[in-house]
């Protein structure tokens, strides 16, 4: 009942009397002092007349607020330490990845430059050669001069065959003359026999005409013997020349046919070689351009990953700030005599400092994402350039796998064609040697003709004298010597015919000598602008050069494939950037949770709190970059008398600095 009475009194006091006592109080009204006492067990509650609340309830509420603040501080300290440890671990774990990425980029760039140098070196073997001649010049020289040599050889052989044919005509004429001379010799013998018969019929003295008949028979024998000897050598000469003319004509026709075919093969192969070298120039230019792109993109990534240095320093600053926050939270969470308002102000400063770290982390997260995208894009471009280079190498005939055939498809026919031309030149040289040998035989025949001409002329003179003497002797006999006189005149006529034959033989001999001289000149004419040994040496050099180029380009193709695999492996490891961004995101989430827990004390902090100023003073990066510390809308500037540096140069000299706010962004320089 007593307790009920107290409760009724309390209700009456708050509803009736207290509004009357405190309503419209004037300046002279004395303030109502609260009655503060200690309530013992079983006593009625003691009231605070300024608030109307139970004094004990107020004390319990204050204790609860103190406990809540201390609990929040202690929890914040543990959470902040957890975030700090996570950031330190993330930074430590990514250090090797950034280092490895830099090494990979260096290797990729060096390999790309090596590929370009290898392509240029291989192309140089085709575009450069000994004696100042490029491979193309060498091939062109061999093609041009072998064709010129073969054409000149063909012309010489054709001209020589014309002389051979003329010689055959002259020898055929001489053969006919020999037949006529043989018949004259027979007629001499017939006339001599008739003289002997007439002497017997007329009973003439044998001593008078016996010598004439005998001498005519001797001359006839000499003519027959001389002609027989000539015809023996003449037949061999005609047979040899005829066989040479037939075989040479047949060989020349075969050379013409094969030369036309070889010329077509060589010409087509030479055109293809020109195209290969043109492709080589294009391949070099393209490879150089691609290497420049690869180098540029590798440089972009190298510049980008320098962010790692900045990130490490900024995370170090954040971790230091987290340690400060943990220290403040630890102090705030202790049970001491400090006023709750002071501790609340400290937690407000903690909120402000932690909010700055969140913005720093958000900025880091954005830069990491941008770096990840830039790095991935750069590697995709690098991989694309390497892939295109592989395709171009695969499509080039230098590598032996071209879409339009391999280089061997061009060089091999060229080598074969030049080899055929070399064989044809050898055949032509053999034919010229045979023609040259034939001139020796014909020269021997011509020399024999000179002796025959002299012999025929001597026979003609002797026969003519014998005929005149016989005619004179026959005139002395009168009618008895008429027949002998007629026979003697026949001898003189045969002698004149013999002289005519000697003149014809002389003309034939002169023609033969002239043709032999022309044939010798034709055979001796310099036809080869390139010799067969030179051609064979050039073919061997071209084959060796091309084989070397093929080996080098094969190595380039293999190295390109290896680089492509290396780039693919590096691309697969780039996920560490995304993982790092995810860790930053997790840390930001954890910080936001801490901030949410500290939200009740947010407004208790001050921008010029010594804890905040001490943190800001630490944001000085003398060697790299400066962190601008943003404030929220309520904290626009730091007091002008605050002594801390924001910039590595100049701020310390000025003695004070003003922090200009740009929304919530954190700038890094």
PDB file of C-alpha atoms in Angstrom, residues 272-548:
ATOM      1  CA  UNK A 272      58.189 -16.194-108.530  1.00  0.00           C
ATOM      2  CA  UNK A 273      61.491 -15.438-106.831  1.00  0.00           C
ATOM      3  CA  UNK A 274      60.912 -11.745-107.484  1.00  0.00           C
ATOM      4  CA  UNK A 275      57.507 -12.095-105.837  1.00  0.00           C
ATOM      5  CA  UNK A 276      59.061 -13.923-102.883  1.00  0.00           C
ATOM      6  CA  UNK A 277      61.537 -11.124-102.334  1.00  0.00           C
ATOM      7  CA  UNK A 278      58.744  -8.562-102.639  1.00  0.00           C
ATOM      8  CA  UNK A 279      56.823 -10.555-100.024  1.00  0.00           C
ATOM      9  CA  UNK A 280      59.972 -10.532 -97.914  1.00  0.00           C
ATOM     10  CA  UNK A 281      60.114  -6.741 -97.924  1.00  0.00           C
ATOM     11  CA  UNK A 282      56.436  -6.594 -96.943  1.00  0.00           C
ATOM     12  CA  UNK A 283      56.987  -9.219 -94.244  1.00  0.00           C
ATOM     13  CA  UNK A 284      59.899  -7.258 -92.793  1.00  0.00           C
ATOM     14  CA  UNK A 285      57.909  -4.015 -92.750  1.00  0.00           C
ATOM     15  CA  UNK A 286      54.899  -5.726 -91.187  1.00  0.00           C
ATOM     16  CA  UNK A 287      56.985  -7.567 -88.596  1.00  0.00           C
ATOM     17  CA  UNK A 288      58.737  -4.331 -87.680  1.00  0.00           C
ATOM     18  CA  UNK A 289      55.406  -2.537 -87.294  1.00  0.00           C
ATOM     19  CA  UNK A 290      54.008  -5.361 -85.187  1.00  0.00           C
ATOM     20  CA  UNK A 291      57.112  -5.345 -83.015  1.00  0.00           C
ATOM     21  CA  UNK A 292      56.601  -1.623 -82.451  1.00  0.00           C
ATOM     22  CA  UNK A 293      53.005  -2.247 -81.397  1.00  0.00           C
ATOM     23  CA  UNK A 294      54.130  -5.050 -79.082  1.00  0.00           C
ATOM     24  CA  UNK A 295      56.799  -2.802 -77.599  1.00  0.00           C
ATOM     25  CA  UNK A 296      54.328   0.044 -77.151  1.00  0.00           C
ATOM     26  CA  UNK A 297      51.742  -2.134 -75.439  1.00  0.00           C
ATOM     27  CA  UNK A 298      54.378  -3.793 -73.293  1.00  0.00           C
ATOM     28  CA  UNK A 299      55.504  -0.295 -72.323  1.00  0.00           C
ATOM     29  CA  UNK A 300      51.933   0.615 -71.413  1.00  0.00           C
ATOM     30  CA  UNK A 301      51.743  -2.368 -69.095  1.00  0.00           C
ATOM     31  CA  UNK A 302      55.166  -1.586 -67.629  1.00  0.00           C
ATOM     32  CA  UNK A 303      54.026   1.951 -66.875  1.00  0.00           C
ATOM     33  CA  UNK A 304      50.789   0.587 -65.483  1.00  0.00           C
ATOM     34  CA  UNK A 305      52.380  -1.886 -63.106  1.00  0.00           C
ATOM     35  CA  UNK A 306      54.469   0.897 -61.622  1.00  0.00           C
ATOM     36  CA  UNK A 307      51.210   1.503 -59.795  1.00  0.00           C
ATOM     37  CA  UNK A 308      52.383  -1.339 -57.575  1.00  0.00           C
ATOM     38  CA  UNK A 309      54.963   0.959 -56.015  1.00  0.00           C
ATOM     39  CA  UNK A 310      52.344   3.624 -55.327  1.00  0.00           C
ATOM     40  CA  UNK A 311      49.879   1.034 -54.075  1.00  0.00           C
ATOM     41  CA  UNK A 312      52.387  -0.378 -51.623  1.00  0.00           C
ATOM     42  CA  UNK A 313      53.130   3.044 -50.175  1.00  0.00           C
ATOM     43  CA  UNK A 314      49.491   4.021 -49.953  1.00  0.00           C
ATOM     44  CA  UNK A 315      48.515   0.748 -48.316  1.00  0.00           C
ATOM     45  CA  UNK A 316      51.381   1.307 -45.904  1.00  0.00           C
ATOM     46  CA  UNK A 317      49.866   4.698 -45.071  1.00  0.00           C
ATOM     47  CA  UNK A 318      46.429   3.125 -44.699  1.00  0.00           C
ATOM     48  CA  UNK A 319      47.813   0.412 -42.435  1.00  0.00           C
ATOM     49  CA  UNK A 320      49.556   3.054 -40.325  1.00  0.00           C
ATOM     50  CA  UNK A 321      46.276   4.948 -40.103  1.00  0.00           C
ATOM     51  CA  UNK A 322      44.544   1.725 -39.111  1.00  0.00           C
ATOM     52  CA  UNK A 323      47.112   1.243 -36.363  1.00  0.00           C
ATOM     53  CA  UNK A 324      46.412   4.765 -35.132  1.00  0.00           C
ATOM     54  CA  UNK A 325      42.708   3.995 -35.195  1.00  0.00           C
ATOM     55  CA  UNK A 326      43.301   0.785 -33.249  1.00  0.00           C
ATOM     56  CA  UNK A 327      45.293   2.745 -30.681  1.00  0.00           C
ATOM     57  CA  UNK A 328      42.545   5.345 -30.325  1.00  0.00           C
ATOM     58  CA  UNK A 329      39.933   2.627 -30.027  1.00  0.00           C
ATOM     59  CA  UNK A 330      41.982   0.843 -27.400  1.00  0.00           C
ATOM     60  CA  UNK A 331      42.300   4.032 -25.351  1.00  0.00           C
ATOM     61  CA  UNK A 332      38.626   4.797 -25.758  1.00  0.00           C
ATOM     62  CA  UNK A 333      37.603   1.310 -24.718  1.00  0.00           C
ATOM     63  CA  UNK A 334      39.446   1.474 -21.393  1.00  0.00           C
ATOM     64  CA  UNK A 335      37.457   2.004 -18.197  1.00  0.00           C
ATOM     65  CA  UNK A 336      38.880   5.249 -16.807  1.00  0.00           C
ATOM     66  CA  UNK A 337      37.736   8.577 -15.484  1.00  0.00           C
ATOM     67  CA  UNK A 338      37.576  10.253 -18.918  1.00  0.00           C
ATOM     68  CA  UNK A 339      34.309  11.860 -19.756  1.00  0.00           C
ATOM     69  CA  UNK A 340      32.055  10.048 -22.135  1.00  0.00           C
ATOM     70  CA  UNK A 341      31.869  13.166 -24.316  1.00  0.00           C
ATOM     71  CA  UNK A 342      35.641  13.106 -24.784  1.00  0.00           C
ATOM     72  CA  UNK A 343      35.555   9.465 -25.730  1.00  0.00           C
ATOM     73  CA  UNK A 344      32.656  10.104 -28.062  1.00  0.00           C
ATOM     74  CA  UNK A 345      34.685  12.859 -29.708  1.00  0.00           C
ATOM     75  CA  UNK A 346      37.568  10.421 -30.130  1.00  0.00           C
ATOM     76  CA  UNK A 347      35.265   7.892 -31.771  1.00  0.00           C
ATOM     77  CA  UNK A 348      34.022  10.676 -34.041  1.00  0.00           C
ATOM     78  CA  UNK A 349      37.616  11.347 -35.061  1.00  0.00           C
ATOM     79  CA  UNK A 350      38.073   7.620 -35.582  1.00  0.00           C
ATOM     80  CA  UNK A 351      35.057   7.655 -37.862  1.00  0.00           C
ATOM     81  CA  UNK A 352      36.482  10.566 -39.833  1.00  0.00           C
ATOM     82  CA  UNK A 353      39.926   8.971 -40.165  1.00  0.00           C
ATOM     83  CA  UNK A 354      38.434   5.612 -41.123  1.00  0.00           C
ATOM     84  CA  UNK A 355      36.174   7.262 -43.675  1.00  0.00           C
ATOM     85  CA  UNK A 356      39.257   8.778 -45.304  1.00  0.00           C
ATOM     86  CA  UNK A 357      40.838   5.329 -45.490  1.00  0.00           C
ATOM     87  CA  UNK A 358      37.698   4.003 -47.150  1.00  0.00           C
ATOM     88  CA  UNK A 359      38.019   6.693 -49.820  1.00  0.00           C
ATOM     89  CA  UNK A 360      41.676   5.786 -50.257  1.00  0.00           C
ATOM     90  CA  UNK A 361      40.716   2.132 -50.663  1.00  0.00           C
ATOM     91  CA  UNK A 362      37.950   3.037 -53.120  1.00  0.00           C
ATOM     92  CA  UNK A 363      40.460   4.984 -55.160  1.00  0.00           C
ATOM     93  CA  UNK A 364      42.884   2.050 -55.076  1.00  0.00           C
ATOM     94  CA  UNK A 365      40.117  -0.312 -56.103  1.00  0.00           C
ATOM     95  CA  UNK A 366      39.281   1.896 -59.097  1.00  0.00           C
ATOM     96  CA  UNK A 367      42.919   2.099 -60.180  1.00  0.00           C
ATOM     97  CA  UNK A 368      43.337  -1.660 -59.809  1.00  0.00           C
ATOM     98  CA  UNK A 369      40.289  -2.272 -61.972  1.00  0.00           C
ATOM     99  CA  UNK A 370      41.560   0.168 -64.575  1.00  0.00           C
ATOM    100  CA  UNK A 371      45.006  -1.445 -64.477  1.00  0.00           C
ATOM    101  CA  UNK A 372      43.452  -4.895 -64.882  1.00  0.00           C
ATOM    102  CA  UNK A 373      41.435  -3.779 -67.907  1.00  0.00           C
ATOM    103  CA  UNK A 374      44.379  -1.930 -69.462  1.00  0.00           C
ATOM    104  CA  UNK A 375      46.713  -4.870 -68.897  1.00  0.00           C
ATOM    105  CA  UNK A 376      44.242  -7.381 -70.303  1.00  0.00           C
ATOM    106  CA  UNK A 377      43.596  -5.187 -73.346  1.00  0.00           C
ATOM    107  CA  UNK A 378      47.329  -4.720 -73.913  1.00  0.00           C
ATOM    108  CA  UNK A 379      47.992  -8.448 -73.674  1.00  0.00           C
ATOM    109  CA  UNK A 380      45.130  -9.180 -76.028  1.00  0.00           C
ATOM    110  CA  UNK A 381      46.647  -6.756 -78.535  1.00  0.00           C
ATOM    111  CA  UNK A 382      50.118  -8.255 -78.030  1.00  0.00           C
ATOM    112  CA  UNK A 383      48.721 -11.752 -78.449  1.00  0.00           C
ATOM    113  CA  UNK A 384      46.834 -10.618 -81.529  1.00  0.00           C
ATOM    114  CA  UNK A 385      49.983  -9.139 -83.061  1.00  0.00           C
ATOM    115  CA  UNK A 386      51.912 -12.335 -82.378  1.00  0.00           C
ATOM    116  CA  UNK A 387      49.050 -14.371 -83.820  1.00  0.00           C
ATOM    117  CA  UNK A 388      48.957 -12.218 -86.941  1.00  0.00           C
ATOM    118  CA  UNK A 389      52.715 -12.550 -87.260  1.00  0.00           C
ATOM    119  CA  UNK A 390      52.375 -16.327 -87.036  1.00  0.00           C
ATOM    120  CA  UNK A 391      49.732 -16.246 -89.751  1.00  0.00           C
ATOM    121  CA  UNK A 392      51.906 -14.086 -91.971  1.00  0.00           C
ATOM    122  CA  UNK A 393      54.878 -16.368 -91.461  1.00  0.00           C
ATOM    123  CA  UNK A 394      52.725 -19.389 -92.196  1.00  0.00           C
ATOM    124  CA  UNK A 395      51.453 -17.702 -95.353  1.00  0.00           C
ATOM    125  CA  UNK A 396      54.907 -16.723 -96.553  1.00  0.00           C
ATOM    126  CA  UNK A 397      56.721 -18.872 -99.067  1.00  0.00           C
ATOM    127  CA  UNK A 398      59.914 -18.163 -97.155  1.00  0.00           C
ATOM    128  CA  UNK A 399      58.795 -20.596 -94.480  1.00  0.00           C
ATOM    129  CA  UNK A 400      58.002 -23.313 -97.002  1.00  0.00           C
ATOM    130  CA  UNK A 401      54.286 -23.297 -96.176  1.00  0.00           C
ATOM    131  CA  UNK A 402      52.967 -20.432 -98.284  1.00  0.00           C
ATOM    132  CA  UNK A 403      49.438 -20.343 -99.589  1.00  0.00           C
ATOM    133  CA  UNK A 404      50.877 -19.868-103.093  1.00  0.00           C
ATOM    134  CA  UNK A 405      53.388 -22.666-102.720  1.00  0.00           C
ATOM    135  CA  UNK A 406      56.644 -22.866-100.870  1.00  0.00           C
ATOM    136  CA  UNK A 407      59.852 -21.132-101.790  1.00  0.00           C
ATOM    137  CA  UNK A 408      61.245 -24.536-102.686  1.00  0.00           C
ATOM    138  CA  UNK A 409      58.537 -24.771-105.348  1.00  0.00           C
ATOM    139  CA  UNK A 410      60.160 -21.742-106.962  1.00  0.00           C
ATOM    140  CA  UNK A 411      63.835 -22.344-106.290  1.00  0.00           C
ATOM    141  CA  UNK A 412      63.848 -26.033-107.172  1.00  0.00           C
ATOM    142  CA  UNK A 413      62.445 -25.543-110.710  1.00  0.00           C
ATOM    143  CA  UNK A 414      64.869 -22.671-111.156  1.00  0.00           C
ATOM    144  CA  UNK A 415      67.748 -24.878-110.124  1.00  0.00           C
ATOM    145  CA  UNK A 416      66.524 -27.668-112.386  1.00  0.00           C
ATOM    146  CA  UNK A 417      65.973 -25.286-115.274  1.00  0.00           C
ATOM    147  CA  UNK A 418      69.418 -23.781-114.894  1.00  0.00           C
ATOM    148  CA  UNK A 419      70.804 -27.305-114.648  1.00  0.00           C
ATOM    149  CA  UNK A 420      69.146 -28.176-117.975  1.00  0.00           C
ATOM    150  CA  UNK A 421      70.590 -25.031-119.496  1.00  0.00           C
ATOM    151  CA  UNK A 422      74.001 -26.091-118.228  1.00  0.00           C
ATOM    152  CA  UNK A 423      73.609 -29.503-119.890  1.00  0.00           C
ATOM    153  CA  UNK A 424      72.543 -27.848-123.122  1.00  0.00           C
ATOM    154  CA  UNK A 425      75.594 -25.601-122.978  1.00  0.00           C
ATOM    155  CA  UNK A 426      77.732 -28.686-122.469  1.00  0.00           C
ATOM    156  CA  UNK A 427      76.077 -30.341-125.473  1.00  0.00           C
ATOM    157  CA  UNK A 428      76.715 -27.227-127.530  1.00  0.00           C
ATOM    158  CA  UNK A 429      80.340 -27.183-126.475  1.00  0.00           C
ATOM    159  CA  UNK A 430      80.669 -30.838-127.497  1.00  0.00           C
ATOM    160  CA  UNK A 431      79.155 -30.066-130.884  1.00  0.00           C
ATOM    161  CA  UNK A 432      81.532 -27.157-131.354  1.00  0.00           C
ATOM    162  CA  UNK A 433      84.449 -29.412-130.510  1.00  0.00           C
ATOM    163  CA  UNK A 434      83.282 -31.880-133.173  1.00  0.00           C
ATOM    164  CA  UNK A 435      82.923 -29.090-135.717  1.00  0.00           C
ATOM    165  CA  UNK A 436      86.363 -27.806-134.826  1.00  0.00           C
ATOM    166  CA  UNK A 437      87.778 -31.299-135.338  1.00  0.00           C
ATOM    167  CA  UNK A 438      86.079 -31.491-138.742  1.00  0.00           C
ATOM    168  CA  UNK A 439      87.909 -28.366-139.870  1.00  0.00           C
ATOM    169  CA  UNK A 440      91.179 -30.218-139.375  1.00  0.00           C
ATOM    170  CA  UNK A 441      90.047 -33.004-141.716  1.00  0.00           C
ATOM    171  CA  UNK A 442      88.758 -30.570-144.319  1.00  0.00           C
ATOM    172  CA  UNK A 443      91.994 -28.600-144.115  1.00  0.00           C
ATOM    173  CA  UNK A 444      93.848 -31.807-144.936  1.00  0.00           C
ATOM    174  CA  UNK A 445      91.584 -32.337-147.948  1.00  0.00           C
ATOM    175  CA  UNK A 446      92.216 -28.756-149.076  1.00  0.00           C
ATOM    176  CA  UNK A 447      95.960 -29.307-148.835  1.00  0.00           C
ATOM    177  CA  UNK A 448      95.623 -32.447-150.951  1.00  0.00           C
ATOM    178  CA  UNK A 449      93.660 -30.453-153.484  1.00  0.00           C
ATOM    179  CA  UNK A 450      96.575 -28.078-153.878  1.00  0.00           C
ATOM    180  CA  UNK A 451      98.855 -30.998-154.731  1.00  0.00           C
ATOM    181  CA  UNK A 452      96.291 -32.370-157.146  1.00  0.00           C
ATOM    182  CA  UNK A 453      95.939 -29.025-158.873  1.00  0.00           C
ATOM    183  CA  UNK A 454      99.689 -28.871-159.366  1.00  0.00           C
ATOM    184  CA  UNK A 455      99.788 -32.459-160.662  1.00  0.00           C
ATOM    185  CA  UNK A 456      96.869 -31.944-163.047  1.00  0.00           C
ATOM    186  CA  UNK A 457      98.438 -28.785-164.397  1.00  0.00           C
ATOM    187  CA  UNK A 458     101.763 -30.532-164.934  1.00  0.00           C
ATOM    188  CA  UNK A 459     100.008 -33.394-166.730  1.00  0.00           C
ATOM    189  CA  UNK A 460      98.141 -30.886-168.829  1.00  0.00           C
ATOM    190  CA  UNK A 461     101.389 -29.152-169.835  1.00  0.00           C
ATOM    191  CA  UNK A 462     103.216 -32.373-170.618  1.00  0.00           C
ATOM    192  CA  UNK A 463     100.282 -33.769-172.537  1.00  0.00           C
ATOM    193  CA  UNK A 464      99.927 -30.583-174.504  1.00  0.00           C
ATOM    194  CA  UNK A 465     103.595 -30.675-175.508  1.00  0.00           C
ATOM    195  CA  UNK A 466     103.362 -34.333-176.486  1.00  0.00           C
ATOM    196  CA  UNK A 467     100.297 -33.616-178.583  1.00  0.00           C
ATOM    197  CA  UNK A 468     102.014 -30.781-180.499  1.00  0.00           C
ATOM    198  CA  UNK A 469     105.117 -32.853-181.190  1.00  0.00           C
ATOM    199  CA  UNK A 470     102.958 -35.746-182.395  1.00  0.00           C
ATOM    200  CA  UNK A 471     101.029 -33.437-184.732  1.00  0.00           C
ATOM    201  CA  UNK A 472     104.289 -32.111-186.206  1.00  0.00           C
ATOM    202  CA  UNK A 473     105.619 -35.598-186.782  1.00  0.00           C
ATOM    203  CA  UNK A 474     102.345 -36.693-188.315  1.00  0.00           C
ATOM    204  CA  UNK A 475     102.471 -33.767-190.792  1.00  0.00           C
ATOM    205  CA  UNK A 476     105.848 -34.973-192.033  1.00  0.00           C
ATOM    206  CA  UNK A 477     104.301 -38.291-192.953  1.00  0.00           C
ATOM    207  CA  UNK A 478     101.702 -36.779-195.189  1.00  0.00           C
ATOM    208  CA  UNK A 479      98.629 -38.889-195.807  1.00  0.00           C
ATOM    209  CA  UNK A 480      99.974 -41.718-193.725  1.00  0.00           C
ATOM    210  CA  UNK A 481     100.105 -39.534-190.658  1.00  0.00           C
ATOM    211  CA  UNK A 482      96.635 -38.033-190.985  1.00  0.00           C
ATOM    212  CA  UNK A 483      95.034 -40.446-188.495  1.00  0.00           C
ATOM    213  CA  UNK A 484      97.837 -40.002-186.044  1.00  0.00           C
ATOM    214  CA  UNK A 485      97.494 -36.239-186.446  1.00  0.00           C
ATOM    215  CA  UNK A 486      93.800 -36.520-185.596  1.00  0.00           C
ATOM    216  CA  UNK A 487      94.649 -38.601-182.535  1.00  0.00           C
ATOM    217  CA  UNK A 488      97.311 -36.093-181.538  1.00  0.00           C
ATOM    218  CA  UNK A 489      94.779 -33.261-181.743  1.00  0.00           C
ATOM    219  CA  UNK A 490      92.488 -35.339-179.521  1.00  0.00           C
ATOM    220  CA  UNK A 491      95.307 -35.592-177.043  1.00  0.00           C
ATOM    221  CA  UNK A 492      95.686 -31.810-177.177  1.00  0.00           C
ATOM    222  CA  UNK A 493      91.948 -31.405-176.606  1.00  0.00           C
ATOM    223  CA  UNK A 494      92.083 -33.737-173.623  1.00  0.00           C
ATOM    224  CA  UNK A 495      95.033 -31.750-172.327  1.00  0.00           C
ATOM    225  CA  UNK A 496      92.994 -28.553-172.618  1.00  0.00           C
ATOM    226  CA  UNK A 497      90.099 -30.227-170.748  1.00  0.00           C
ATOM    227  CA  UNK A 498      92.552 -31.303-168.087  1.00  0.00           C
ATOM    228  CA  UNK A 499      93.583 -27.675-167.721  1.00  0.00           C
ATOM    229  CA  UNK A 500      89.968 -26.670-167.353  1.00  0.00           C
ATOM    230  CA  UNK A 501      89.515 -29.308-164.680  1.00  0.00           C
ATOM    231  CA  UNK A 502      92.555 -27.961-162.875  1.00  0.00           C
ATOM    232  CA  UNK A 503      91.019 -24.491-162.959  1.00  0.00           C
ATOM    233  CA  UNK A 504      87.747 -25.813-161.520  1.00  0.00           C
ATOM    234  CA  UNK A 505      89.632 -27.701-158.842  1.00  0.00           C
ATOM    235  CA  UNK A 506      91.497 -24.513-157.994  1.00  0.00           C
ATOM    236  CA  UNK A 507      88.228 -22.621-157.560  1.00  0.00           C
ATOM    237  CA  UNK A 508      86.779 -25.420-155.448  1.00  0.00           C
ATOM    238  CA  UNK A 509      89.920 -25.510-153.368  1.00  0.00           C
ATOM    239  CA  UNK A 510      89.718 -21.760-152.759  1.00  0.00           C
ATOM    240  CA  UNK A 511      86.063 -22.069-151.763  1.00  0.00           C
ATOM    241  CA  UNK A 512      86.882 -24.925-149.418  1.00  0.00           C
ATOM    242  CA  UNK A 513      89.718 -22.977-147.833  1.00  0.00           C
ATOM    243  CA  UNK A 514      87.402 -19.992-147.385  1.00  0.00           C
ATOM    244  CA  UNK A 515      84.625 -22.083-145.824  1.00  0.00           C
ATOM    245  CA  UNK A 516      87.102 -23.835-143.553  1.00  0.00           C
ATOM    246  CA  UNK A 517      88.387 -20.460-142.378  1.00  0.00           C
ATOM    247  CA  UNK A 518      84.810 -19.256-141.803  1.00  0.00           C
ATOM    248  CA  UNK A 519      83.964 -22.476-139.943  1.00  0.00           C
ATOM    249  CA  UNK A 520      87.019 -22.120-137.745  1.00  0.00           C
ATOM    250  CA  UNK A 521      86.123 -18.522-136.988  1.00  0.00           C
ATOM    251  CA  UNK A 522      82.561 -19.503-136.102  1.00  0.00           C
ATOM    252  CA  UNK A 523      83.661 -22.358-133.863  1.00  0.00           C
ATOM    253  CA  UNK A 524      86.258 -20.169-132.158  1.00  0.00           C
ATOM    254  CA  UNK A 525      83.774 -17.335-131.623  1.00  0.00           C
ATOM    255  CA  UNK A 526      83.328 -16.463-127.908  1.00  0.00           C
ATOM    256  CA  UNK A 527      79.764 -17.420-127.092  1.00  0.00           C
ATOM    257  CA  UNK A 528      79.669 -18.008-123.345  1.00  0.00           C
ATOM    258  CA  UNK A 529      78.925 -15.042-121.088  1.00  0.00           C
ATOM    259  CA  UNK A 530      78.916 -17.637-118.327  1.00  0.00           C
ATOM    260  CA  UNK A 531      80.714 -20.921-118.262  1.00  0.00           C
ATOM    261  CA  UNK A 532      79.192 -24.189-117.189  1.00  0.00           C
ATOM    262  CA  UNK A 533      81.353 -24.365-114.018  1.00  0.00           C
ATOM    263  CA  UNK A 534      80.282 -20.822-113.110  1.00  0.00           C
ATOM    264  CA  UNK A 535      76.652 -21.768-113.648  1.00  0.00           C
ATOM    265  CA  UNK A 536      76.984 -24.874-111.500  1.00  0.00           C
ATOM    266  CA  UNK A 537      78.697 -22.854-108.747  1.00  0.00           C
ATOM    267  CA  UNK A 538      75.946 -20.221-108.840  1.00  0.00           C
ATOM    268  CA  UNK A 539      73.228 -22.879-108.618  1.00  0.00           C
ATOM    269  CA  UNK A 540      74.956 -24.420-105.594  1.00  0.00           C
ATOM    270  CA  UNK A 541      75.250 -21.014-103.881  1.00  0.00           C
ATOM    271  CA  UNK A 542      71.566 -20.261-104.431  1.00  0.00           C
ATOM    272  CA  UNK A 543      70.544 -23.626-103.072  1.00  0.00           C
ATOM    273  CA  UNK A 544      72.706 -23.185 -99.964  1.00  0.00           C
ATOM    274  CA  UNK A 545      71.361 -19.663 -99.332  1.00  0.00           C
ATOM    275  CA  UNK A 546      67.759 -20.737 -99.689  1.00  0.00           C
ATOM    276  CA  UNK A 547      68.289 -23.770 -97.459  1.00  0.00           C
ATOM    277  CA  UNK A 548      69.768 -21.517 -94.788  1.00  0.00           C
TER     278      UNK A 548
END
